[in-house]
mmCIF file of C-alpha atoms and ligand atoms in Angstrom:
data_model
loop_
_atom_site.group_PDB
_atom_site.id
_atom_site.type_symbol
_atom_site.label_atom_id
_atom_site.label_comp_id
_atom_site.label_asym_id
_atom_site.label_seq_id
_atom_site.Cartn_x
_atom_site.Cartn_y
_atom_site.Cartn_z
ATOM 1 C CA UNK A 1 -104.946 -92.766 -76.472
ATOM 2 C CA UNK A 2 -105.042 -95.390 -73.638
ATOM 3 C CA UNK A 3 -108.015 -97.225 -72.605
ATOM 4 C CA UNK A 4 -108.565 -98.294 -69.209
ATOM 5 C CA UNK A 5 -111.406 -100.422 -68.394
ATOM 6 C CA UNK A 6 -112.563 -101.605 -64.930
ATOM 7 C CA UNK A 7 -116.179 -103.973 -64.175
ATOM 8 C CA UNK A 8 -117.072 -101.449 -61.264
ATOM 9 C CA UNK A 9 -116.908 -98.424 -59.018
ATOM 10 C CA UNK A 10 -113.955 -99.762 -56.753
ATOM 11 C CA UNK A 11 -111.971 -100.708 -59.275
ATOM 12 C CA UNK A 12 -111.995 -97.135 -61.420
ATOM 13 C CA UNK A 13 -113.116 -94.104 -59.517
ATOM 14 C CA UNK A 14 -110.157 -93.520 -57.979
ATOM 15 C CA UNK A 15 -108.435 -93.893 -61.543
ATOM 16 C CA UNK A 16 -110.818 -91.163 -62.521
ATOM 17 C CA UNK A 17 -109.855 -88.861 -59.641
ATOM 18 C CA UNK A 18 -106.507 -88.744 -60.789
ATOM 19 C CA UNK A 19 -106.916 -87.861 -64.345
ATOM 20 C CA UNK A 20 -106.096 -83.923 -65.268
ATOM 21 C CA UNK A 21 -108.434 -81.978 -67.938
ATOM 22 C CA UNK A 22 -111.200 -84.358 -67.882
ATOM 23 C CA UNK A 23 -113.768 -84.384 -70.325
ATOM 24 C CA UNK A 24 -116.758 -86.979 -69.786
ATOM 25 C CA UNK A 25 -119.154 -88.763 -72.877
ATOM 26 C CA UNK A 26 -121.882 -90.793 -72.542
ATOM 27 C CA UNK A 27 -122.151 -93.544 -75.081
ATOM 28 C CA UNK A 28 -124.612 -96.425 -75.099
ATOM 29 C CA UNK A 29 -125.378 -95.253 -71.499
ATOM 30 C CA UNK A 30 -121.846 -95.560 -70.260
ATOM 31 C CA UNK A 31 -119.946 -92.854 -69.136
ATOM 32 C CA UNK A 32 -116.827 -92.440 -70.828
ATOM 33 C CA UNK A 33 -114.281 -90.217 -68.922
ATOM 34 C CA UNK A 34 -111.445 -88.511 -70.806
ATOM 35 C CA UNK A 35 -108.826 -86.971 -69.150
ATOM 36 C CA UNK A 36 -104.514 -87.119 -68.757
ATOM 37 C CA UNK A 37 -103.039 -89.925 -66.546
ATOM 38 C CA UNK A 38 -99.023 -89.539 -66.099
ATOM 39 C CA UNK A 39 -99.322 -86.628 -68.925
ATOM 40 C CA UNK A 40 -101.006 -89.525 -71.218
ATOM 41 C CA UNK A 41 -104.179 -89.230 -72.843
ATOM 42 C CA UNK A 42 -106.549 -91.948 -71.488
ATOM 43 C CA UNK A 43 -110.327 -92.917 -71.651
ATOM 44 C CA UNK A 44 -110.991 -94.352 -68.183
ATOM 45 C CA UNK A 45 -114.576 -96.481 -68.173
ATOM 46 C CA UNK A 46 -116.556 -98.785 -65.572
ATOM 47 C CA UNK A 47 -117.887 -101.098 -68.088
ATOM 48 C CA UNK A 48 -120.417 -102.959 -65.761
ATOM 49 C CA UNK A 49 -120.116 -106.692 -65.016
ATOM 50 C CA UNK A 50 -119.574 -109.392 -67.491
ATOM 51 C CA UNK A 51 -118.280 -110.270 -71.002
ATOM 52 C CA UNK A 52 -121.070 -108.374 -72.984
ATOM 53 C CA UNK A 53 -120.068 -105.502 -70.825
ATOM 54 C CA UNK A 54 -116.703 -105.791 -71.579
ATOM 55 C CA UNK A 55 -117.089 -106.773 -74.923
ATOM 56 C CA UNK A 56 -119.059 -103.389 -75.520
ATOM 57 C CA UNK A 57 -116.995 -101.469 -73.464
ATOM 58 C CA UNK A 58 -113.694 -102.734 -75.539
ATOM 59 C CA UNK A 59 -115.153 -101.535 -78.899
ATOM 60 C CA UNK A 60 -116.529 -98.044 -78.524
ATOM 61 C CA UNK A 61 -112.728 -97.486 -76.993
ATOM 62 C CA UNK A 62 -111.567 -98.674 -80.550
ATOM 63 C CA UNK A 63 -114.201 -97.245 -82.619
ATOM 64 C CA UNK A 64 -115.335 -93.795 -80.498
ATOM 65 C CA UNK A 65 -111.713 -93.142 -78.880
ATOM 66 C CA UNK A 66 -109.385 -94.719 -81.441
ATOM 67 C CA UNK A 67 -107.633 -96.254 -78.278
ATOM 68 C CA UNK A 68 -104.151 -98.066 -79.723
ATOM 69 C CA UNK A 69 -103.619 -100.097 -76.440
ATOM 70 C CA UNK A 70 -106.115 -100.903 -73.676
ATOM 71 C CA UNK A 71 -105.874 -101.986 -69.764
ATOM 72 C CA UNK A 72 -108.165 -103.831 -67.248
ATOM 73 C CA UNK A 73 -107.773 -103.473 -64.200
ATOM 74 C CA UNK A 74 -109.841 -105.123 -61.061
ATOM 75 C CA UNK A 75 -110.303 -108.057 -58.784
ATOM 76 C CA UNK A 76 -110.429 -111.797 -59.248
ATOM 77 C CA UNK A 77 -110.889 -115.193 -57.291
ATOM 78 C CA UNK A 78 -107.759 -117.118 -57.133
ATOM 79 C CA UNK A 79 -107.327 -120.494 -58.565
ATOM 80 C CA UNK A 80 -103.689 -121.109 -58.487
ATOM 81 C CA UNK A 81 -102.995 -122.617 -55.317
ATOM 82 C CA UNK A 82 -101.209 -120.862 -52.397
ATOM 83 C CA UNK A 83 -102.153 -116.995 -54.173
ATOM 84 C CA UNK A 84 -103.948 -115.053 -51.136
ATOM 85 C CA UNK A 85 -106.248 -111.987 -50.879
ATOM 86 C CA UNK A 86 -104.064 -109.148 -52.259
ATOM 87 C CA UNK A 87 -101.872 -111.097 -54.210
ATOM 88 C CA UNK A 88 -101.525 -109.224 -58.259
ATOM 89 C CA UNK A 89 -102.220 -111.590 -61.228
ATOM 90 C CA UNK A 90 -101.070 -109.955 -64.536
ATOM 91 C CA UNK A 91 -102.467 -111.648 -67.864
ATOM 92 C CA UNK A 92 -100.367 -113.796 -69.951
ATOM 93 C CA UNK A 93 -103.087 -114.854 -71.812
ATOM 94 C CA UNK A 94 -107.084 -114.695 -71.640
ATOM 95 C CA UNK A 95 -109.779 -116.846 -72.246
ATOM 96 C CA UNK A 96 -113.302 -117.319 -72.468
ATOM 97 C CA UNK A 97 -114.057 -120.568 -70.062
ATOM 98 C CA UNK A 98 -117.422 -120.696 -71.039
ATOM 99 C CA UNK A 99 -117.690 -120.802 -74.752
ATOM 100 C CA UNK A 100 -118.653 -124.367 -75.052
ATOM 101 C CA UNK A 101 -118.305 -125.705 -78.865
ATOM 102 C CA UNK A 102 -117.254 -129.211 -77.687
ATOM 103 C CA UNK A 103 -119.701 -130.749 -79.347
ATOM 104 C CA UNK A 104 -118.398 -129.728 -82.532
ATOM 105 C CA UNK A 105 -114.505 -131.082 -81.612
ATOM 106 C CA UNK A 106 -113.304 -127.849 -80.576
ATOM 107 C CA UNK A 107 -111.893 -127.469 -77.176
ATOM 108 C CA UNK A 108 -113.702 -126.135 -74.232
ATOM 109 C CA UNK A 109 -113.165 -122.470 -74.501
ATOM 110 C CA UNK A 110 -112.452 -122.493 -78.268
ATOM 111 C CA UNK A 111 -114.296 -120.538 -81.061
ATOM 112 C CA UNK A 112 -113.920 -121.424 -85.070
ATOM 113 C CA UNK A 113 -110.509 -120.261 -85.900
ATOM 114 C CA UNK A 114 -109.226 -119.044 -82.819
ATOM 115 C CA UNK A 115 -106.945 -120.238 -80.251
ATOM 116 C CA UNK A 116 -108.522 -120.477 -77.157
ATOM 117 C CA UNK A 117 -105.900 -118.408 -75.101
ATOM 118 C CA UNK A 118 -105.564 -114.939 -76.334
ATOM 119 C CA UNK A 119 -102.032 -113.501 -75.813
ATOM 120 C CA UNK A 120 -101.886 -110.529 -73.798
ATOM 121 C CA UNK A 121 -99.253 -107.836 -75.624
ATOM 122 C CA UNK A 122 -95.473 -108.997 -73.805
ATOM 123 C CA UNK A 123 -94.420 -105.312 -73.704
ATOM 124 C CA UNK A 124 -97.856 -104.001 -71.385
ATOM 125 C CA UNK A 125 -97.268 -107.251 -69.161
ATOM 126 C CA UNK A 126 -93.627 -106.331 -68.807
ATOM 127 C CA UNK A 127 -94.941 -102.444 -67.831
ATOM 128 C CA UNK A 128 -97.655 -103.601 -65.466
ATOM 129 C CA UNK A 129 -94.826 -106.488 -63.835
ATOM 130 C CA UNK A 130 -92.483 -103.268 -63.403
ATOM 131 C CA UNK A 131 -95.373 -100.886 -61.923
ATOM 132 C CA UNK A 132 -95.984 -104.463 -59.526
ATOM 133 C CA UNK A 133 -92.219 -104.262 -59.108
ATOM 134 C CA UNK A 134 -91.866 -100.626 -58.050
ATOM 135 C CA UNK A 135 -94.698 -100.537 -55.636
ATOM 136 C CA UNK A 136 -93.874 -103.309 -53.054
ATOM 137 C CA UNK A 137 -90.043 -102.154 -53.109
ATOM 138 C CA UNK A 138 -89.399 -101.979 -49.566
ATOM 139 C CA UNK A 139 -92.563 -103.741 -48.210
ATOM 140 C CA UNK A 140 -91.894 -106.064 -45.418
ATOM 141 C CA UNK A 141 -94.532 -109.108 -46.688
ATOM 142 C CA UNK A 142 -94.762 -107.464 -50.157
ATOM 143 C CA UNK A 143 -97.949 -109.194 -51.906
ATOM 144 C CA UNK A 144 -97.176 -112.006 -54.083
ATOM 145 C CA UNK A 145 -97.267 -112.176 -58.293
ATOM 146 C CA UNK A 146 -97.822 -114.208 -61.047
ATOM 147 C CA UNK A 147 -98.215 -113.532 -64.951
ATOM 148 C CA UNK A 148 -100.514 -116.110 -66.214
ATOM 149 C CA UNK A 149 -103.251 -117.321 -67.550
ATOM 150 C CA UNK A 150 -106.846 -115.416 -66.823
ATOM 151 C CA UNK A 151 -110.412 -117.377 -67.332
ATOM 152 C CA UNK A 152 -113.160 -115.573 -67.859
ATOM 153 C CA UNK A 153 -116.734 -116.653 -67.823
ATOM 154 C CA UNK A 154 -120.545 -115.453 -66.848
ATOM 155 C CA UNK A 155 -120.604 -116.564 -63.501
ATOM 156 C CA UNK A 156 -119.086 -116.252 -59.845
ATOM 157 C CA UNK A 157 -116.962 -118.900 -59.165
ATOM 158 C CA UNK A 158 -117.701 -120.367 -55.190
ATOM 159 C CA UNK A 159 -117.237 -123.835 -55.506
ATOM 160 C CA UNK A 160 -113.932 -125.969 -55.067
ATOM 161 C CA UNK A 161 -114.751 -128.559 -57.831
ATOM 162 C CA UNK A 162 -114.669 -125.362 -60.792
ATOM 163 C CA UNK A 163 -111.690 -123.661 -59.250
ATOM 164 C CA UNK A 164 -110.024 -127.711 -60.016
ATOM 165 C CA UNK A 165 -111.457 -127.842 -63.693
ATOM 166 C CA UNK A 166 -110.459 -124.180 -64.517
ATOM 167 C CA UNK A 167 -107.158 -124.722 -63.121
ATOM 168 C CA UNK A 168 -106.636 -128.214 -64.790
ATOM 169 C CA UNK A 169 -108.237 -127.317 -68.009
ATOM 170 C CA UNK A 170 -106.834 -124.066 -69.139
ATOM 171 C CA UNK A 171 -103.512 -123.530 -66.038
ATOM 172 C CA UNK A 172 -105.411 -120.562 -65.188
ATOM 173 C CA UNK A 173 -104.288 -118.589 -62.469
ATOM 174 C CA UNK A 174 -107.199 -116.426 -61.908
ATOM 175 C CA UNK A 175 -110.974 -116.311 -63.001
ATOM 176 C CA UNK A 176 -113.105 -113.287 -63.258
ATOM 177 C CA UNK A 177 -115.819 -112.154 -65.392
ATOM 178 C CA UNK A 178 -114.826 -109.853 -68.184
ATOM 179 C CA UNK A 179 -110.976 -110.244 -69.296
ATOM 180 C CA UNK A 180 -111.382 -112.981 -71.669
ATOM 181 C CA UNK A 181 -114.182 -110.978 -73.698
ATOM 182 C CA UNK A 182 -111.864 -107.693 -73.575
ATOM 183 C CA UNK A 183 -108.915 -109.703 -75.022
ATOM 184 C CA UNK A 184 -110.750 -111.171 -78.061
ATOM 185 C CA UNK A 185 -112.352 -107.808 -78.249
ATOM 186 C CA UNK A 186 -108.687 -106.355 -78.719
ATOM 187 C CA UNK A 187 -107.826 -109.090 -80.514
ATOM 188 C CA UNK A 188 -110.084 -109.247 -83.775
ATOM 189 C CA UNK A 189 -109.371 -105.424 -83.258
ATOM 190 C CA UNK A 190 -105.309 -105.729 -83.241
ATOM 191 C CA UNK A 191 -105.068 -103.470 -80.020
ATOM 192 C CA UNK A 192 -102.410 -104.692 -77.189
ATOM 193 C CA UNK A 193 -104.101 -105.578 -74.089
ATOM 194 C CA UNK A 194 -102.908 -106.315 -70.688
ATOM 195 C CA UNK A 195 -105.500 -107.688 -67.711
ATOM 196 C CA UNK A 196 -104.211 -106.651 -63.993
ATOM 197 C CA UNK A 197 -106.011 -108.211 -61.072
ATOM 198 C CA UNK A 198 -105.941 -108.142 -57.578
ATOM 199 C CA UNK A 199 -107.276 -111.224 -55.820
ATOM 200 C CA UNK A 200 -110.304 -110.673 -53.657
ATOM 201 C CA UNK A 201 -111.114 -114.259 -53.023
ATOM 202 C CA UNK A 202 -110.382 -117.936 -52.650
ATOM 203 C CA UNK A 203 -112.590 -118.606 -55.409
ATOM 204 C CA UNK A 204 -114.188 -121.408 -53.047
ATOM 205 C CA UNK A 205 -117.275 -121.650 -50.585
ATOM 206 C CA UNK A 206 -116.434 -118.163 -48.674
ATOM 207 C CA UNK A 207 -115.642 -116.363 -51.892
ATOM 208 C CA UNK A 208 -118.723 -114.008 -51.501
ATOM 209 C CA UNK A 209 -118.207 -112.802 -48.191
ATOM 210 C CA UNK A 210 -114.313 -112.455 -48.978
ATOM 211 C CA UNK A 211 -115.252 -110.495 -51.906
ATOM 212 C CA UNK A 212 -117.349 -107.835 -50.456
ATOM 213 C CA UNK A 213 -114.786 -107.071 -47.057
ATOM 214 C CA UNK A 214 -112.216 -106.727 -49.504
ATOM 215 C CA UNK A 215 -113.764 -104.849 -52.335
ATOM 216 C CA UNK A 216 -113.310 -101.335 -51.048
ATOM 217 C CA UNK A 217 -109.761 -102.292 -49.775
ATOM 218 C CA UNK A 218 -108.380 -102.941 -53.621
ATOM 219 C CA UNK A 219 -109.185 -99.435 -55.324
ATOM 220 C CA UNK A 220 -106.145 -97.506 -53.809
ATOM 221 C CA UNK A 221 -103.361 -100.361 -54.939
ATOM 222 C CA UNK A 222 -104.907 -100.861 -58.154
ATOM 223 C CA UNK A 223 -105.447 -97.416 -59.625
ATOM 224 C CA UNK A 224 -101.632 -96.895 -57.913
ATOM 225 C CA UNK A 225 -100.749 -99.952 -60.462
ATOM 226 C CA UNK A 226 -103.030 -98.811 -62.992
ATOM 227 C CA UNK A 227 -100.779 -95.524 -62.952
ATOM 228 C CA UNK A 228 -97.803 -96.939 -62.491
ATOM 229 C CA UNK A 229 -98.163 -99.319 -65.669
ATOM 230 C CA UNK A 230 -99.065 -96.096 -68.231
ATOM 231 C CA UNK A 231 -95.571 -94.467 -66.540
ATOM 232 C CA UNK A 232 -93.999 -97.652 -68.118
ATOM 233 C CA UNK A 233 -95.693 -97.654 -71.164
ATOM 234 C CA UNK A 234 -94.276 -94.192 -71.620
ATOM 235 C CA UNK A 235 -90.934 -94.739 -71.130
ATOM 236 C CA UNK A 236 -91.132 -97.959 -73.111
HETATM 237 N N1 LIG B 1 -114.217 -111.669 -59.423
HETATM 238 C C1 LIG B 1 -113.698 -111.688 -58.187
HETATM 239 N N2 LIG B 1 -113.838 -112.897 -57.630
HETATM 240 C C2 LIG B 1 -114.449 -113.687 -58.538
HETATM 241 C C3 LIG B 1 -114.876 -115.021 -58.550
HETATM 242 N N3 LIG B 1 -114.705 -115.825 -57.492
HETATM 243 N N4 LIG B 1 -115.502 -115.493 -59.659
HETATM 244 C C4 LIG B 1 -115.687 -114.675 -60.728
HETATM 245 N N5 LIG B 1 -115.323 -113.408 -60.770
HETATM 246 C C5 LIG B 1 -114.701 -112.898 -59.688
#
């Protein structure tokens, strides 16, 4: 089983759509929906916004579904400079930006006897970089991507001075509110992970407005690289 997580409506439904003999179960008032994706079994879920969220999310797909590998899939604001509105950021690691132990020594982002950047699993990253691959084949201005680094904290980033301190402090390419709780999640659970996200905004002073015309306009190419990356994982 296959667990794909998304924060909201846009970023899921349509992955829902697609799925063949679904089956839906409601679990701490989240609907779980169960179902075939490229003759795979998957558990497709809109976990809500933010770490707890995800955190939640990420464990009843272990415990309830007994889900061996798990993908998130959604929008982010851009931090790396020169990535654009539809540009595709897959994870090569995640972290939690806001876990602030710094005034016990550890590093900003750093809990007691973990490393701060949580790998995402090579193999998913290499399936979701070929799904990328095989959908702009043939595109005039295909999109651009990176695999890199994706922070994660509580908050919407709008403001130039924390897209400079995310960037400088951790390289991260993209920040968004629930992959760095979904990776630890899989992490202290030993379940492969990979992140996908579409970016929806400059991360800066017109992120908000940016965010919400371009919402909508995300769902088709990510549940088409959603797909895409469990047809890799199959032939892997
Ligand atoms: N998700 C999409 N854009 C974001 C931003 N600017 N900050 C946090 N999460 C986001």
């Amino acid at each position: 089983m296959i667990g794909i997580i998304g924060a909201l409506g846009e970023e899921v439904d349509l992955v829902c759509h697609r799925l063949k003999q679904t089956q839906s179960l409601t679990k701490a008032g989240i609907v779980f929906c169960r179902g075939k994706l490229e003759d795979l079994e998957v558990t497709v879920v809109k976990c809500g916004v933010g770490k707890v969220n995800a955190a939640i999310c990420t464990q009843i797909l272990a415990d309830v579904f007994q889900c061996e590998k798990i993908l998130f899939g959604g929008v982010a604001g851009a931090l790396f400079p020169g990535l654009k509105q539809g540009d595709v950021v897959i994870s090569s690691h995640a972290v939690q930006f806001d876990i602030d132990l710094t005034a016990f020594g550890r590093r900003q982002g750093e809990l007691a006897d973990h490393d701060r950047l949580i790998e995402a699993d090579p193999y998913m990253v290499q399936a979701a970089s070929a799904a990328f691959d095989e959908q702009v084949k043939g595109m005039q201005t295909p999109p651009e991507m990176v695999v890199g680094t994706i922070v994660s904290g509580d908050r919407f980033i709008s403001d130039p001075d924390t897209i400079r301190w995310l960037q400088r402090e951790f390289s991260g390419v993209c920040t968004e509110m629930e992959g760095g709780a979904l990776g630890y999640t899989c992490k202290i659970n030993q379940i492969p992970f990979v992140i996908i996200r579409i970016i929806s905004d400059s991360a800066g002073k017109d992120a908000v407005g940016e965010f919400d015309s371009f919402l909508s306009k995300s769902s088709e190419m990510l549940a088409d690289l959603i797909s895409g990356t469990i047809r890799f994982l199959k032939v892997q």
